[in-house]
Short mmCIF file of N, CA and C in Angstrom, two decimals:
data_model
loop_
_atom_site.label_atom_id
_atom_site.label_comp_id
_atom_site.label_asym_id
_atom_site.label_seq_id
_atom_site.Cartn_x
_atom_site.Cartn_y
_atom_site.Cartn_z
N MET A 5 -159.67 59.69 -210.62
CA MET A 5 -158.42 60.26 -211.02
C MET A 5 -157.31 59.40 -210.42
N PRO A 6 -156.45 58.81 -211.29
CA PRO A 6 -155.41 57.92 -210.79
C PRO A 6 -154.32 58.72 -210.09
N HIS A 7 -153.77 58.11 -209.07
CA HIS A 7 -152.73 58.78 -208.29
C HIS A 7 -151.47 57.94 -208.33
N ARG A 8 -150.36 58.56 -208.62
CA ARG A 8 -149.06 57.90 -208.58
C ARG A 8 -148.41 58.24 -207.24
N ARG A 9 -147.97 57.20 -206.58
CA ARG A 9 -147.34 57.41 -205.27
C ARG A 9 -145.87 57.71 -205.48
N THR A 10 -145.38 58.74 -204.82
CA THR A 10 -143.97 59.09 -204.89
C THR A 10 -143.30 58.66 -203.60
N LYS A 11 -141.98 58.77 -203.59
CA LYS A 11 -141.21 58.39 -202.41
C LYS A 11 -141.55 59.28 -201.23
N GLN A 12 -141.94 60.51 -201.49
CA GLN A 12 -142.21 61.45 -200.41
C GLN A 12 -143.65 61.36 -199.91
N SER A 13 -144.55 60.73 -200.64
CA SER A 13 -145.94 60.67 -200.18
C SER A 13 -146.40 59.23 -200.11
N HIS A 14 -146.14 58.58 -198.99
CA HIS A 14 -146.49 57.18 -198.79
C HIS A 14 -147.75 57.03 -197.95
N SER A 15 -148.36 58.06 -197.57
CA SER A 15 -149.48 57.92 -196.64
C SER A 15 -150.79 57.78 -197.39
N ALA A 16 -151.69 57.10 -196.73
CA ALA A 16 -153.03 56.94 -197.29
C ALA A 16 -153.74 58.27 -197.34
N PHE A 17 -153.36 59.17 -196.46
CA PHE A 17 -153.99 60.49 -196.44
C PHE A 17 -153.77 61.21 -197.76
N THR A 18 -152.55 61.14 -198.25
CA THR A 18 -152.29 61.83 -199.52
C THR A 18 -153.02 61.16 -200.66
N VAL A 19 -153.20 59.83 -200.57
CA VAL A 19 -153.96 59.14 -201.61
C VAL A 19 -155.41 59.60 -201.56
N ILE A 20 -155.96 59.64 -200.36
CA ILE A 20 -157.35 60.09 -200.21
C ILE A 20 -157.48 61.53 -200.65
N ALA A 21 -156.54 62.37 -200.28
CA ALA A 21 -156.62 63.78 -200.65
C ALA A 21 -156.51 63.93 -202.16
N ALA A 22 -155.70 63.11 -202.80
CA ALA A 22 -155.56 63.21 -204.24
C ALA A 22 -156.83 62.75 -204.94
N GLN A 23 -157.52 61.77 -204.36
CA GLN A 23 -158.73 61.28 -204.97
C GLN A 23 -159.89 62.26 -204.78
N THR A 24 -159.93 62.96 -203.68
CA THR A 24 -161.03 63.87 -203.41
C THR A 24 -160.74 65.26 -203.91
N GLY A 25 -159.43 65.56 -204.20
CA GLY A 25 -159.10 66.86 -204.76
C GLY A 25 -158.47 67.77 -203.75
N PRO A 26 -157.92 68.88 -204.22
CA PRO A 26 -157.22 69.80 -203.33
C PRO A 26 -158.13 70.52 -202.35
N VAL A 27 -159.38 70.63 -202.65
CA VAL A 27 -160.30 71.31 -201.75
C VAL A 27 -160.47 70.49 -200.48
N ALA A 28 -160.57 69.17 -200.65
CA ALA A 28 -160.75 68.32 -199.48
C ALA A 28 -159.50 68.33 -198.61
N MET A 29 -158.32 68.40 -199.23
CA MET A 29 -157.09 68.37 -198.45
C MET A 29 -156.96 69.65 -197.62
N ALA A 30 -157.31 70.72 -198.16
CA ALA A 30 -157.20 71.99 -197.45
C ALA A 30 -158.22 72.08 -196.33
N LYS A 31 -159.35 71.41 -196.50
CA LYS A 31 -160.41 71.54 -195.51
C LYS A 31 -160.51 70.34 -194.60
N ASP A 32 -159.52 69.42 -194.67
CA ASP A 32 -159.58 68.25 -193.82
C ASP A 32 -159.40 68.68 -192.37
N PRO A 33 -160.40 68.51 -191.55
CA PRO A 33 -160.31 68.98 -190.17
C PRO A 33 -159.29 68.19 -189.35
N LEU A 34 -159.08 66.92 -189.69
CA LEU A 34 -158.08 66.14 -188.95
C LEU A 34 -156.68 66.67 -189.21
N ALA A 35 -156.39 66.99 -190.48
CA ALA A 35 -155.07 67.51 -190.83
C ALA A 35 -154.84 68.86 -190.18
N GLU A 36 -155.89 69.67 -190.14
CA GLU A 36 -155.77 70.98 -189.49
C GLU A 36 -155.52 70.83 -188.00
N ALA A 37 -156.04 69.75 -187.42
CA ALA A 37 -155.86 69.51 -186.00
C ALA A 37 -154.54 68.81 -185.71
N GLY A 38 -153.83 68.38 -186.78
CA GLY A 38 -152.53 67.74 -186.58
C GLY A 38 -152.61 66.22 -186.52
N PHE A 39 -153.70 65.66 -187.09
CA PHE A 39 -153.84 64.21 -187.13
C PHE A 39 -153.78 63.76 -188.57
N TYR A 40 -153.11 62.60 -188.79
CA TYR A 40 -152.93 62.10 -190.15
C TYR A 40 -153.15 60.60 -190.17
N PHE A 41 -153.44 60.07 -191.36
CA PHE A 41 -153.57 58.63 -191.55
C PHE A 41 -152.33 58.12 -192.29
N ASP A 42 -151.80 56.97 -191.84
CA ASP A 42 -150.65 56.41 -192.51
C ASP A 42 -151.09 55.40 -193.57
N GLU A 43 -150.11 54.59 -194.11
CA GLU A 43 -150.41 53.63 -195.16
C GLU A 43 -151.38 52.54 -194.72
N LEU A 44 -151.37 52.25 -193.45
CA LEU A 44 -152.24 51.21 -192.90
C LEU A 44 -153.54 51.78 -192.35
N ASN A 45 -153.78 53.03 -192.69
CA ASN A 45 -154.97 53.77 -192.22
C ASN A 45 -155.03 53.87 -190.71
N LYS A 46 -153.90 53.98 -190.10
CA LYS A 46 -153.84 54.21 -188.65
C LYS A 46 -153.69 55.70 -188.42
N LEU A 47 -154.34 56.18 -187.40
CA LEU A 47 -154.30 57.58 -187.07
C LEU A 47 -152.95 57.93 -186.44
N ARG A 48 -152.29 58.96 -186.98
CA ARG A 48 -150.98 59.38 -186.50
C ARG A 48 -151.02 60.85 -186.14
N VAL A 49 -150.15 61.22 -185.19
CA VAL A 49 -150.06 62.61 -184.77
C VAL A 49 -148.99 63.33 -185.59
N LEU A 50 -148.03 62.58 -186.12
CA LEU A 50 -146.91 63.14 -186.86
C LEU A 50 -147.24 63.22 -188.34
N ASP A 51 -146.88 64.33 -188.94
CA ASP A 51 -147.08 64.53 -190.38
C ASP A 51 -146.34 63.43 -191.14
N PRO A 52 -146.94 62.85 -192.18
CA PRO A 52 -146.30 61.76 -192.91
C PRO A 52 -144.95 62.16 -193.51
N ASP A 53 -144.81 63.37 -194.01
CA ASP A 53 -143.53 63.81 -194.55
C ASP A 53 -142.47 63.86 -193.45
N VAL A 54 -142.85 64.37 -192.29
CA VAL A 54 -141.92 64.43 -191.16
C VAL A 54 -141.58 63.02 -190.71
N SER A 55 -142.56 62.14 -190.70
CA SER A 55 -142.34 60.75 -190.31
C SER A 55 -141.38 60.08 -191.28
N GLN A 56 -141.59 60.33 -192.58
CA GLN A 56 -140.71 59.74 -193.58
C GLN A 56 -139.30 60.29 -193.45
N LYS A 57 -139.18 61.58 -193.28
CA LYS A 57 -137.85 62.18 -193.13
C LYS A 57 -137.16 61.68 -191.86
N THR A 58 -137.97 61.47 -190.81
CA THR A 58 -137.42 60.92 -189.57
C THR A 58 -136.90 59.51 -189.80
N SER A 59 -137.65 58.71 -190.53
CA SER A 59 -137.20 57.35 -190.85
C SER A 59 -135.93 57.38 -191.69
N GLU A 60 -135.90 58.29 -192.68
CA GLU A 60 -134.71 58.41 -193.52
C GLU A 60 -133.50 58.84 -192.68
N LEU A 61 -133.74 59.79 -191.78
CA LEU A 61 -132.66 60.24 -190.90
C LEU A 61 -132.19 59.10 -190.00
N LYS A 62 -133.14 58.31 -189.52
CA LYS A 62 -132.80 57.17 -188.68
C LYS A 62 -131.92 56.19 -189.46
N GLU A 63 -132.26 55.92 -190.71
CA GLU A 63 -131.45 55.03 -191.55
C GLU A 63 -130.06 55.62 -191.81
N GLU A 64 -130.04 56.91 -192.11
CA GLU A 64 -128.75 57.57 -192.34
C GLU A 64 -127.88 57.52 -191.08
N CYS A 65 -128.51 57.70 -189.93
CA CYS A 65 -127.77 57.64 -188.67
C CYS A 65 -127.23 56.23 -188.44
N LYS A 66 -128.06 55.22 -188.76
CA LYS A 66 -127.61 53.84 -188.61
C LYS A 66 -126.43 53.57 -189.53
N GLU A 67 -126.51 54.03 -190.77
CA GLU A 67 -125.40 53.86 -191.71
C GLU A 67 -124.16 54.59 -191.20
N PHE A 68 -124.37 55.80 -190.68
CA PHE A 68 -123.26 56.57 -190.14
C PHE A 68 -122.60 55.85 -188.98
N VAL A 69 -123.41 55.32 -188.07
CA VAL A 69 -122.88 54.59 -186.92
C VAL A 69 -122.12 53.35 -187.39
N ASP A 70 -122.68 52.65 -188.40
CA ASP A 70 -121.98 51.48 -188.96
C ASP A 70 -120.64 51.89 -189.55
N LYS A 71 -120.63 52.99 -190.30
CA LYS A 71 -119.38 53.46 -190.90
C LYS A 71 -118.38 53.88 -189.83
N ILE A 72 -118.86 54.51 -188.78
CA ILE A 72 -117.99 54.90 -187.66
C ILE A 72 -117.40 53.65 -187.01
N GLY A 73 -118.24 52.61 -186.87
CA GLY A 73 -117.75 51.35 -186.31
C GLY A 73 -116.65 50.74 -187.18
N GLN A 74 -116.87 50.74 -188.49
CA GLN A 74 -115.85 50.24 -189.41
C GLN A 74 -114.59 51.09 -189.32
N PHE A 75 -114.78 52.39 -189.25
CA PHE A 75 -113.63 53.30 -189.13
C PHE A 75 -112.85 53.00 -187.85
N GLN A 76 -113.57 52.79 -186.75
CA GLN A 76 -112.90 52.48 -185.49
C GLN A 76 -112.12 51.18 -185.57
N LYS A 77 -112.69 50.17 -186.27
CA LYS A 77 -111.97 48.91 -186.45
C LYS A 77 -110.70 49.13 -187.25
N ILE A 78 -110.81 49.90 -188.32
CA ILE A 78 -109.65 50.19 -189.17
C ILE A 78 -108.59 50.94 -188.37
N VAL A 79 -109.02 51.96 -187.63
CA VAL A 79 -108.08 52.74 -186.82
C VAL A 79 -107.46 51.86 -185.74
N GLY A 80 -108.27 50.98 -185.14
CA GLY A 80 -107.75 50.07 -184.12
C GLY A 80 -106.67 49.16 -184.69
N SER A 81 -106.93 48.60 -185.87
CA SER A 81 -105.92 47.73 -186.47
C SER A 81 -104.69 48.53 -186.88
N LEU A 82 -104.90 49.76 -187.32
CA LEU A 82 -103.76 50.62 -187.67
C LEU A 82 -102.94 50.94 -186.42
N ILE A 83 -103.59 51.22 -185.32
CA ILE A 83 -102.89 51.50 -184.07
C ILE A 83 -102.10 50.27 -183.63
N GLU A 84 -102.71 49.08 -183.74
CA GLU A 84 -102.00 47.86 -183.38
C GLU A 84 -100.76 47.68 -184.26
N LEU A 85 -100.93 47.94 -185.55
CA LEU A 85 -99.80 47.81 -186.48
C LEU A 85 -98.69 48.80 -186.12
N VAL A 86 -99.07 50.04 -185.85
CA VAL A 86 -98.08 51.05 -185.49
C VAL A 86 -97.39 50.69 -184.18
N ASP A 87 -98.17 50.18 -183.21
CA ASP A 87 -97.57 49.75 -181.94
C ASP A 87 -96.57 48.62 -182.16
N GLU A 88 -96.94 47.66 -183.01
CA GLU A 88 -96.04 46.55 -183.31
C GLU A 88 -94.76 47.05 -183.98
N LEU A 89 -94.93 47.96 -184.93
CA LEU A 89 -93.76 48.53 -185.60
C LEU A 89 -92.90 49.33 -184.62
N ALA A 90 -93.54 50.03 -183.70
CA ALA A 90 -92.80 50.79 -182.69
C ALA A 90 -92.00 49.85 -181.79
N LYS A 91 -92.61 48.71 -181.43
CA LYS A 91 -91.89 47.74 -180.60
C LYS A 91 -90.70 47.17 -181.36
N GLU A 92 -90.91 46.85 -182.64
CA GLU A 92 -89.81 46.33 -183.45
C GLU A 92 -88.70 47.39 -183.59
N ALA A 93 -89.10 48.63 -183.80
CA ALA A 93 -88.12 49.71 -183.92
C ALA A 93 -87.35 49.87 -182.61
N GLU A 94 -88.05 49.77 -181.49
CA GLU A 94 -87.40 49.89 -180.18
C GLU A 94 -86.41 48.74 -179.96
N THR A 95 -86.82 47.54 -180.39
CA THR A 95 -85.94 46.38 -180.27
C THR A 95 -84.68 46.58 -181.11
N GLU A 96 -84.87 47.03 -182.34
CA GLU A 96 -83.72 47.27 -183.21
C GLU A 96 -82.84 48.39 -182.67
N LYS A 97 -83.48 49.39 -182.08
CA LYS A 97 -82.73 50.50 -181.48
C LYS A 97 -81.86 49.99 -180.34
N MET A 98 -82.45 49.11 -179.51
CA MET A 98 -81.69 48.55 -178.39
C MET A 98 -80.53 47.69 -178.90
N LYS A 99 -80.79 46.93 -179.97
CA LYS A 99 -79.71 46.12 -180.55
C LYS A 99 -78.59 47.02 -181.06
N ALA A 100 -78.96 48.11 -181.71
CA ALA A 100 -77.96 49.04 -182.24
C ALA A 100 -77.18 49.69 -181.11
N ILE A 101 -77.86 50.07 -180.04
CA ILE A 101 -77.17 50.66 -178.89
C ILE A 101 -76.23 49.65 -178.28
N GLY A 102 -76.68 48.40 -178.16
CA GLY A 102 -75.83 47.34 -177.62
C GLY A 102 -74.60 47.12 -178.49
N ALA A 103 -74.81 47.10 -179.81
CA ALA A 103 -73.68 46.91 -180.73
C ALA A 103 -72.71 48.08 -180.63
N ARG A 104 -73.25 49.29 -180.55
CA ARG A 104 -72.39 50.47 -180.42
C ARG A 104 -71.58 50.42 -179.13
N ASN A 105 -72.24 50.06 -178.04
CA ASN A 105 -71.54 49.95 -176.75
C ASN A 105 -70.48 48.86 -176.80
N LEU A 106 -70.80 47.75 -177.47
CA LEU A 106 -69.82 46.68 -177.61
C LEU A 106 -68.61 47.16 -178.41
N LEU A 107 -68.87 47.90 -179.49
CA LEU A 107 -67.77 48.45 -180.28
C LEU A 107 -66.91 49.41 -179.46
N LYS A 108 -67.58 50.25 -178.67
CA LYS A 108 -66.83 51.17 -177.81
C LYS A 108 -66.00 50.38 -176.81
N SER A 109 -66.59 49.33 -176.26
CA SER A 109 -65.88 48.51 -175.28
C SER A 109 -64.67 47.84 -175.94
N VAL A 110 -64.88 47.29 -177.14
CA VAL A 110 -63.78 46.65 -177.86
C VAL A 110 -62.69 47.68 -178.17
N ALA A 111 -63.11 48.87 -178.58
CA ALA A 111 -62.13 49.92 -178.87
C ALA A 111 -61.34 50.29 -177.62
N LYS A 112 -62.02 50.40 -176.49
CA LYS A 112 -61.32 50.72 -175.24
C LYS A 112 -60.38 49.59 -174.84
N GLN A 113 -60.85 48.35 -175.05
CA GLN A 113 -59.98 47.21 -174.73
C GLN A 113 -58.73 47.21 -175.61
N ARG A 114 -58.92 47.49 -176.89
CA ARG A 114 -57.76 47.55 -177.79
C ARG A 114 -56.81 48.68 -177.39
N GLU A 115 -57.39 49.82 -177.02
CA GLU A 115 -56.56 50.94 -176.60
C GLU A 115 -55.78 50.57 -175.34
N ALA A 116 -56.45 49.92 -174.40
CA ALA A 116 -55.77 49.50 -173.17
C ALA A 116 -54.69 48.47 -173.48
N GLN A 117 -55.01 47.54 -174.38
CA GLN A 117 -54.03 46.53 -174.77
C GLN A 117 -52.83 47.17 -175.48
N GLN A 118 -53.12 48.16 -176.33
CA GLN A 118 -52.04 48.88 -177.01
C GLN A 118 -51.15 49.59 -176.00
N GLN A 119 -51.76 50.22 -175.00
CA GLN A 119 -50.97 50.89 -173.97
C GLN A 119 -50.13 49.89 -173.19
N GLN A 120 -50.71 48.72 -172.90
CA GLN A 120 -49.96 47.69 -172.19
C GLN A 120 -48.77 47.22 -173.03
N LEU A 121 -49.02 47.02 -174.33
CA LEU A 121 -47.94 46.57 -175.20
C LEU A 121 -46.85 47.64 -175.33
N GLN A 122 -47.25 48.92 -175.39
CA GLN A 122 -46.26 50.00 -175.47
C GLN A 122 -45.43 50.06 -174.18
N ALA A 123 -46.09 49.85 -173.05
CA ALA A 123 -45.37 49.83 -171.77
C ALA A 123 -44.41 48.65 -171.74
N LEU A 124 -44.85 47.50 -172.25
CA LEU A 124 -43.99 46.32 -172.30
C LEU A 124 -42.79 46.56 -173.23
N ILE A 125 -43.05 47.21 -174.36
CA ILE A 125 -41.95 47.54 -175.29
C ILE A 125 -40.95 48.47 -174.61
N ALA A 126 -41.44 49.48 -173.90
CA ALA A 126 -40.55 50.42 -173.20
C ALA A 126 -39.74 49.67 -172.15
N GLU A 127 -40.41 48.76 -171.44
CA GLU A 127 -39.71 47.99 -170.41
C GLU A 127 -38.64 47.11 -171.05
N LYS A 128 -38.97 46.47 -172.17
CA LYS A 128 -38.00 45.60 -172.86
C LYS A 128 -36.83 46.42 -173.43
N LYS A 129 -37.12 47.63 -173.89
CA LYS A 129 -36.04 48.51 -174.38
C LYS A 129 -35.09 48.86 -173.24
N MET A 130 -35.67 49.14 -172.06
CA MET A 130 -34.83 49.47 -170.91
C MET A 130 -33.99 48.24 -170.51
N GLN A 131 -34.64 47.08 -170.55
CA GLN A 131 -33.93 45.85 -170.22
C GLN A 131 -32.81 45.60 -171.24
N LEU A 132 -33.09 45.85 -172.52
CA LEU A 132 -32.08 45.70 -173.57
C LEU A 132 -30.91 46.64 -173.31
N GLU A 133 -31.22 47.87 -172.93
CA GLU A 133 -30.15 48.84 -172.65
C GLU A 133 -29.31 48.37 -171.47
N ARG A 134 -29.98 47.85 -170.43
CA ARG A 134 -29.23 47.32 -169.27
C ARG A 134 -28.33 46.16 -169.70
N TYR A 135 -28.90 45.27 -170.52
CA TYR A 135 -28.09 44.13 -171.02
C TYR A 135 -26.91 44.61 -171.88
N ARG A 136 -27.14 45.66 -172.68
CA ARG A 136 -26.06 46.19 -173.51
C ARG A 136 -24.95 46.77 -172.63
N ILE A 137 -25.37 47.52 -171.60
CA ILE A 137 -24.38 48.10 -170.68
C ILE A 137 -23.63 46.99 -169.96
N GLU A 138 -24.38 45.98 -169.51
CA GLU A 138 -23.75 44.85 -168.81
C GLU A 138 -22.80 44.10 -169.76
N TYR A 139 -23.23 43.94 -171.02
CA TYR A 139 -22.38 43.28 -172.01
C TYR A 139 -21.09 44.07 -172.23
N ASP A 140 -21.27 45.38 -172.38
CA ASP A 140 -20.08 46.23 -172.55
C ASP A 140 -19.15 46.10 -171.35
N ALA A 141 -19.73 46.09 -170.15
CA ALA A 141 -18.91 45.98 -168.94
C ALA A 141 -18.20 44.62 -168.89
N LEU A 142 -18.95 43.57 -169.20
CA LEU A 142 -18.37 42.23 -169.18
C LEU A 142 -17.32 42.06 -170.28
N SER A 143 -17.60 42.69 -171.43
CA SER A 143 -16.60 42.64 -172.51
C SER A 143 -15.31 43.32 -172.08
N LYS A 144 -15.45 44.41 -171.38
CA LYS A 144 -14.28 45.13 -170.90
C LYS A 144 -13.52 44.28 -169.88
N VAL A 145 -14.29 43.63 -168.97
CA VAL A 145 -13.67 42.77 -167.97
C VAL A 145 -12.97 41.61 -168.66
N GLU A 146 -13.60 41.02 -169.67
CA GLU A 146 -13.00 39.91 -170.40
C GLU A 146 -11.70 40.34 -171.07
N SER A 147 -11.79 41.49 -171.71
CA SER A 147 -10.59 41.97 -172.40
C SER A 147 -9.48 42.25 -171.39
N GLU A 148 -9.78 42.79 -170.23
CA GLU A 148 -8.76 43.04 -169.19
C GLU A 148 -8.19 41.73 -168.68
N GLN A 149 -9.09 40.74 -168.49
CA GLN A 149 -8.61 39.46 -167.99
C GLN A 149 -7.75 38.75 -169.04
N ASN A 150 -8.14 38.85 -170.29
CA ASN A 150 -7.34 38.26 -171.37
C ASN A 150 -5.97 38.94 -171.43
N GLU A 151 -5.97 40.21 -171.26
CA GLU A 151 -4.70 40.96 -171.26
C GLU A 151 -3.83 40.52 -170.07
N PHE A 152 -4.49 40.39 -168.90
CA PHE A 152 -3.76 39.94 -167.71
C PHE A 152 -3.19 38.54 -167.93
N ILE A 153 -3.99 37.66 -168.53
CA ILE A 153 -3.53 36.29 -168.79
C ILE A 153 -2.37 36.33 -169.75
N ASP A 154 -2.48 37.12 -170.79
CA ASP A 154 -1.40 37.21 -171.78
C ASP A 154 -0.12 37.73 -171.10
N GLN A 155 -0.22 38.71 -170.27
CA GLN A 155 0.95 39.25 -169.58
C GLN A 155 1.52 38.23 -168.60
N PHE A 156 0.67 37.50 -167.96
CA PHE A 156 1.12 36.50 -167.01
C PHE A 156 1.85 35.38 -167.72
N ILE A 157 1.36 34.98 -168.86
CA ILE A 157 1.98 33.91 -169.64
C ILE A 157 3.31 34.41 -170.18
N LEU A 158 3.39 35.63 -170.58
CA LEU A 158 4.61 36.19 -171.15
C LEU A 158 5.68 36.36 -170.04
N GLN A 159 5.32 36.56 -168.85
CA GLN A 159 6.30 36.73 -167.78
C GLN A 159 6.88 35.39 -167.35
N LYS A 160 6.35 34.41 -167.62
CA LYS A 160 6.88 33.13 -167.20
C LYS A 160 7.84 32.61 -168.14
#
């Protein structure tokens, strides 16, 4: 009786059991005792299905670990990128703060300069007023002296 091997039955035991029939498989004293033959006809303590599932699980775990490793690399590069962007943002922030402080400083300097110019204008206005008063006084003195000269000339 020909036997087709499936993915789940790779052991020689299942081939032998299929060739001898279901009666032999049920009455196999080694199988009842927990001993099995593998594909190479080596005696095994582990059931072939359990062994196969263990191997499949081992492969899945290896794939999972590989995927986790790839994920960690991706996350690591993403973290590096975010850190680089954070540094650039911090640099730009510092530049903006510096520019803002410079503008404030320039504004304060202009305000101080404006106050100085206003004080200078007030001082010049006061000086102008003093000169106007002095001019008026000197004009009065000139007019009095001219009058005195005219009277002196007329008396002679």
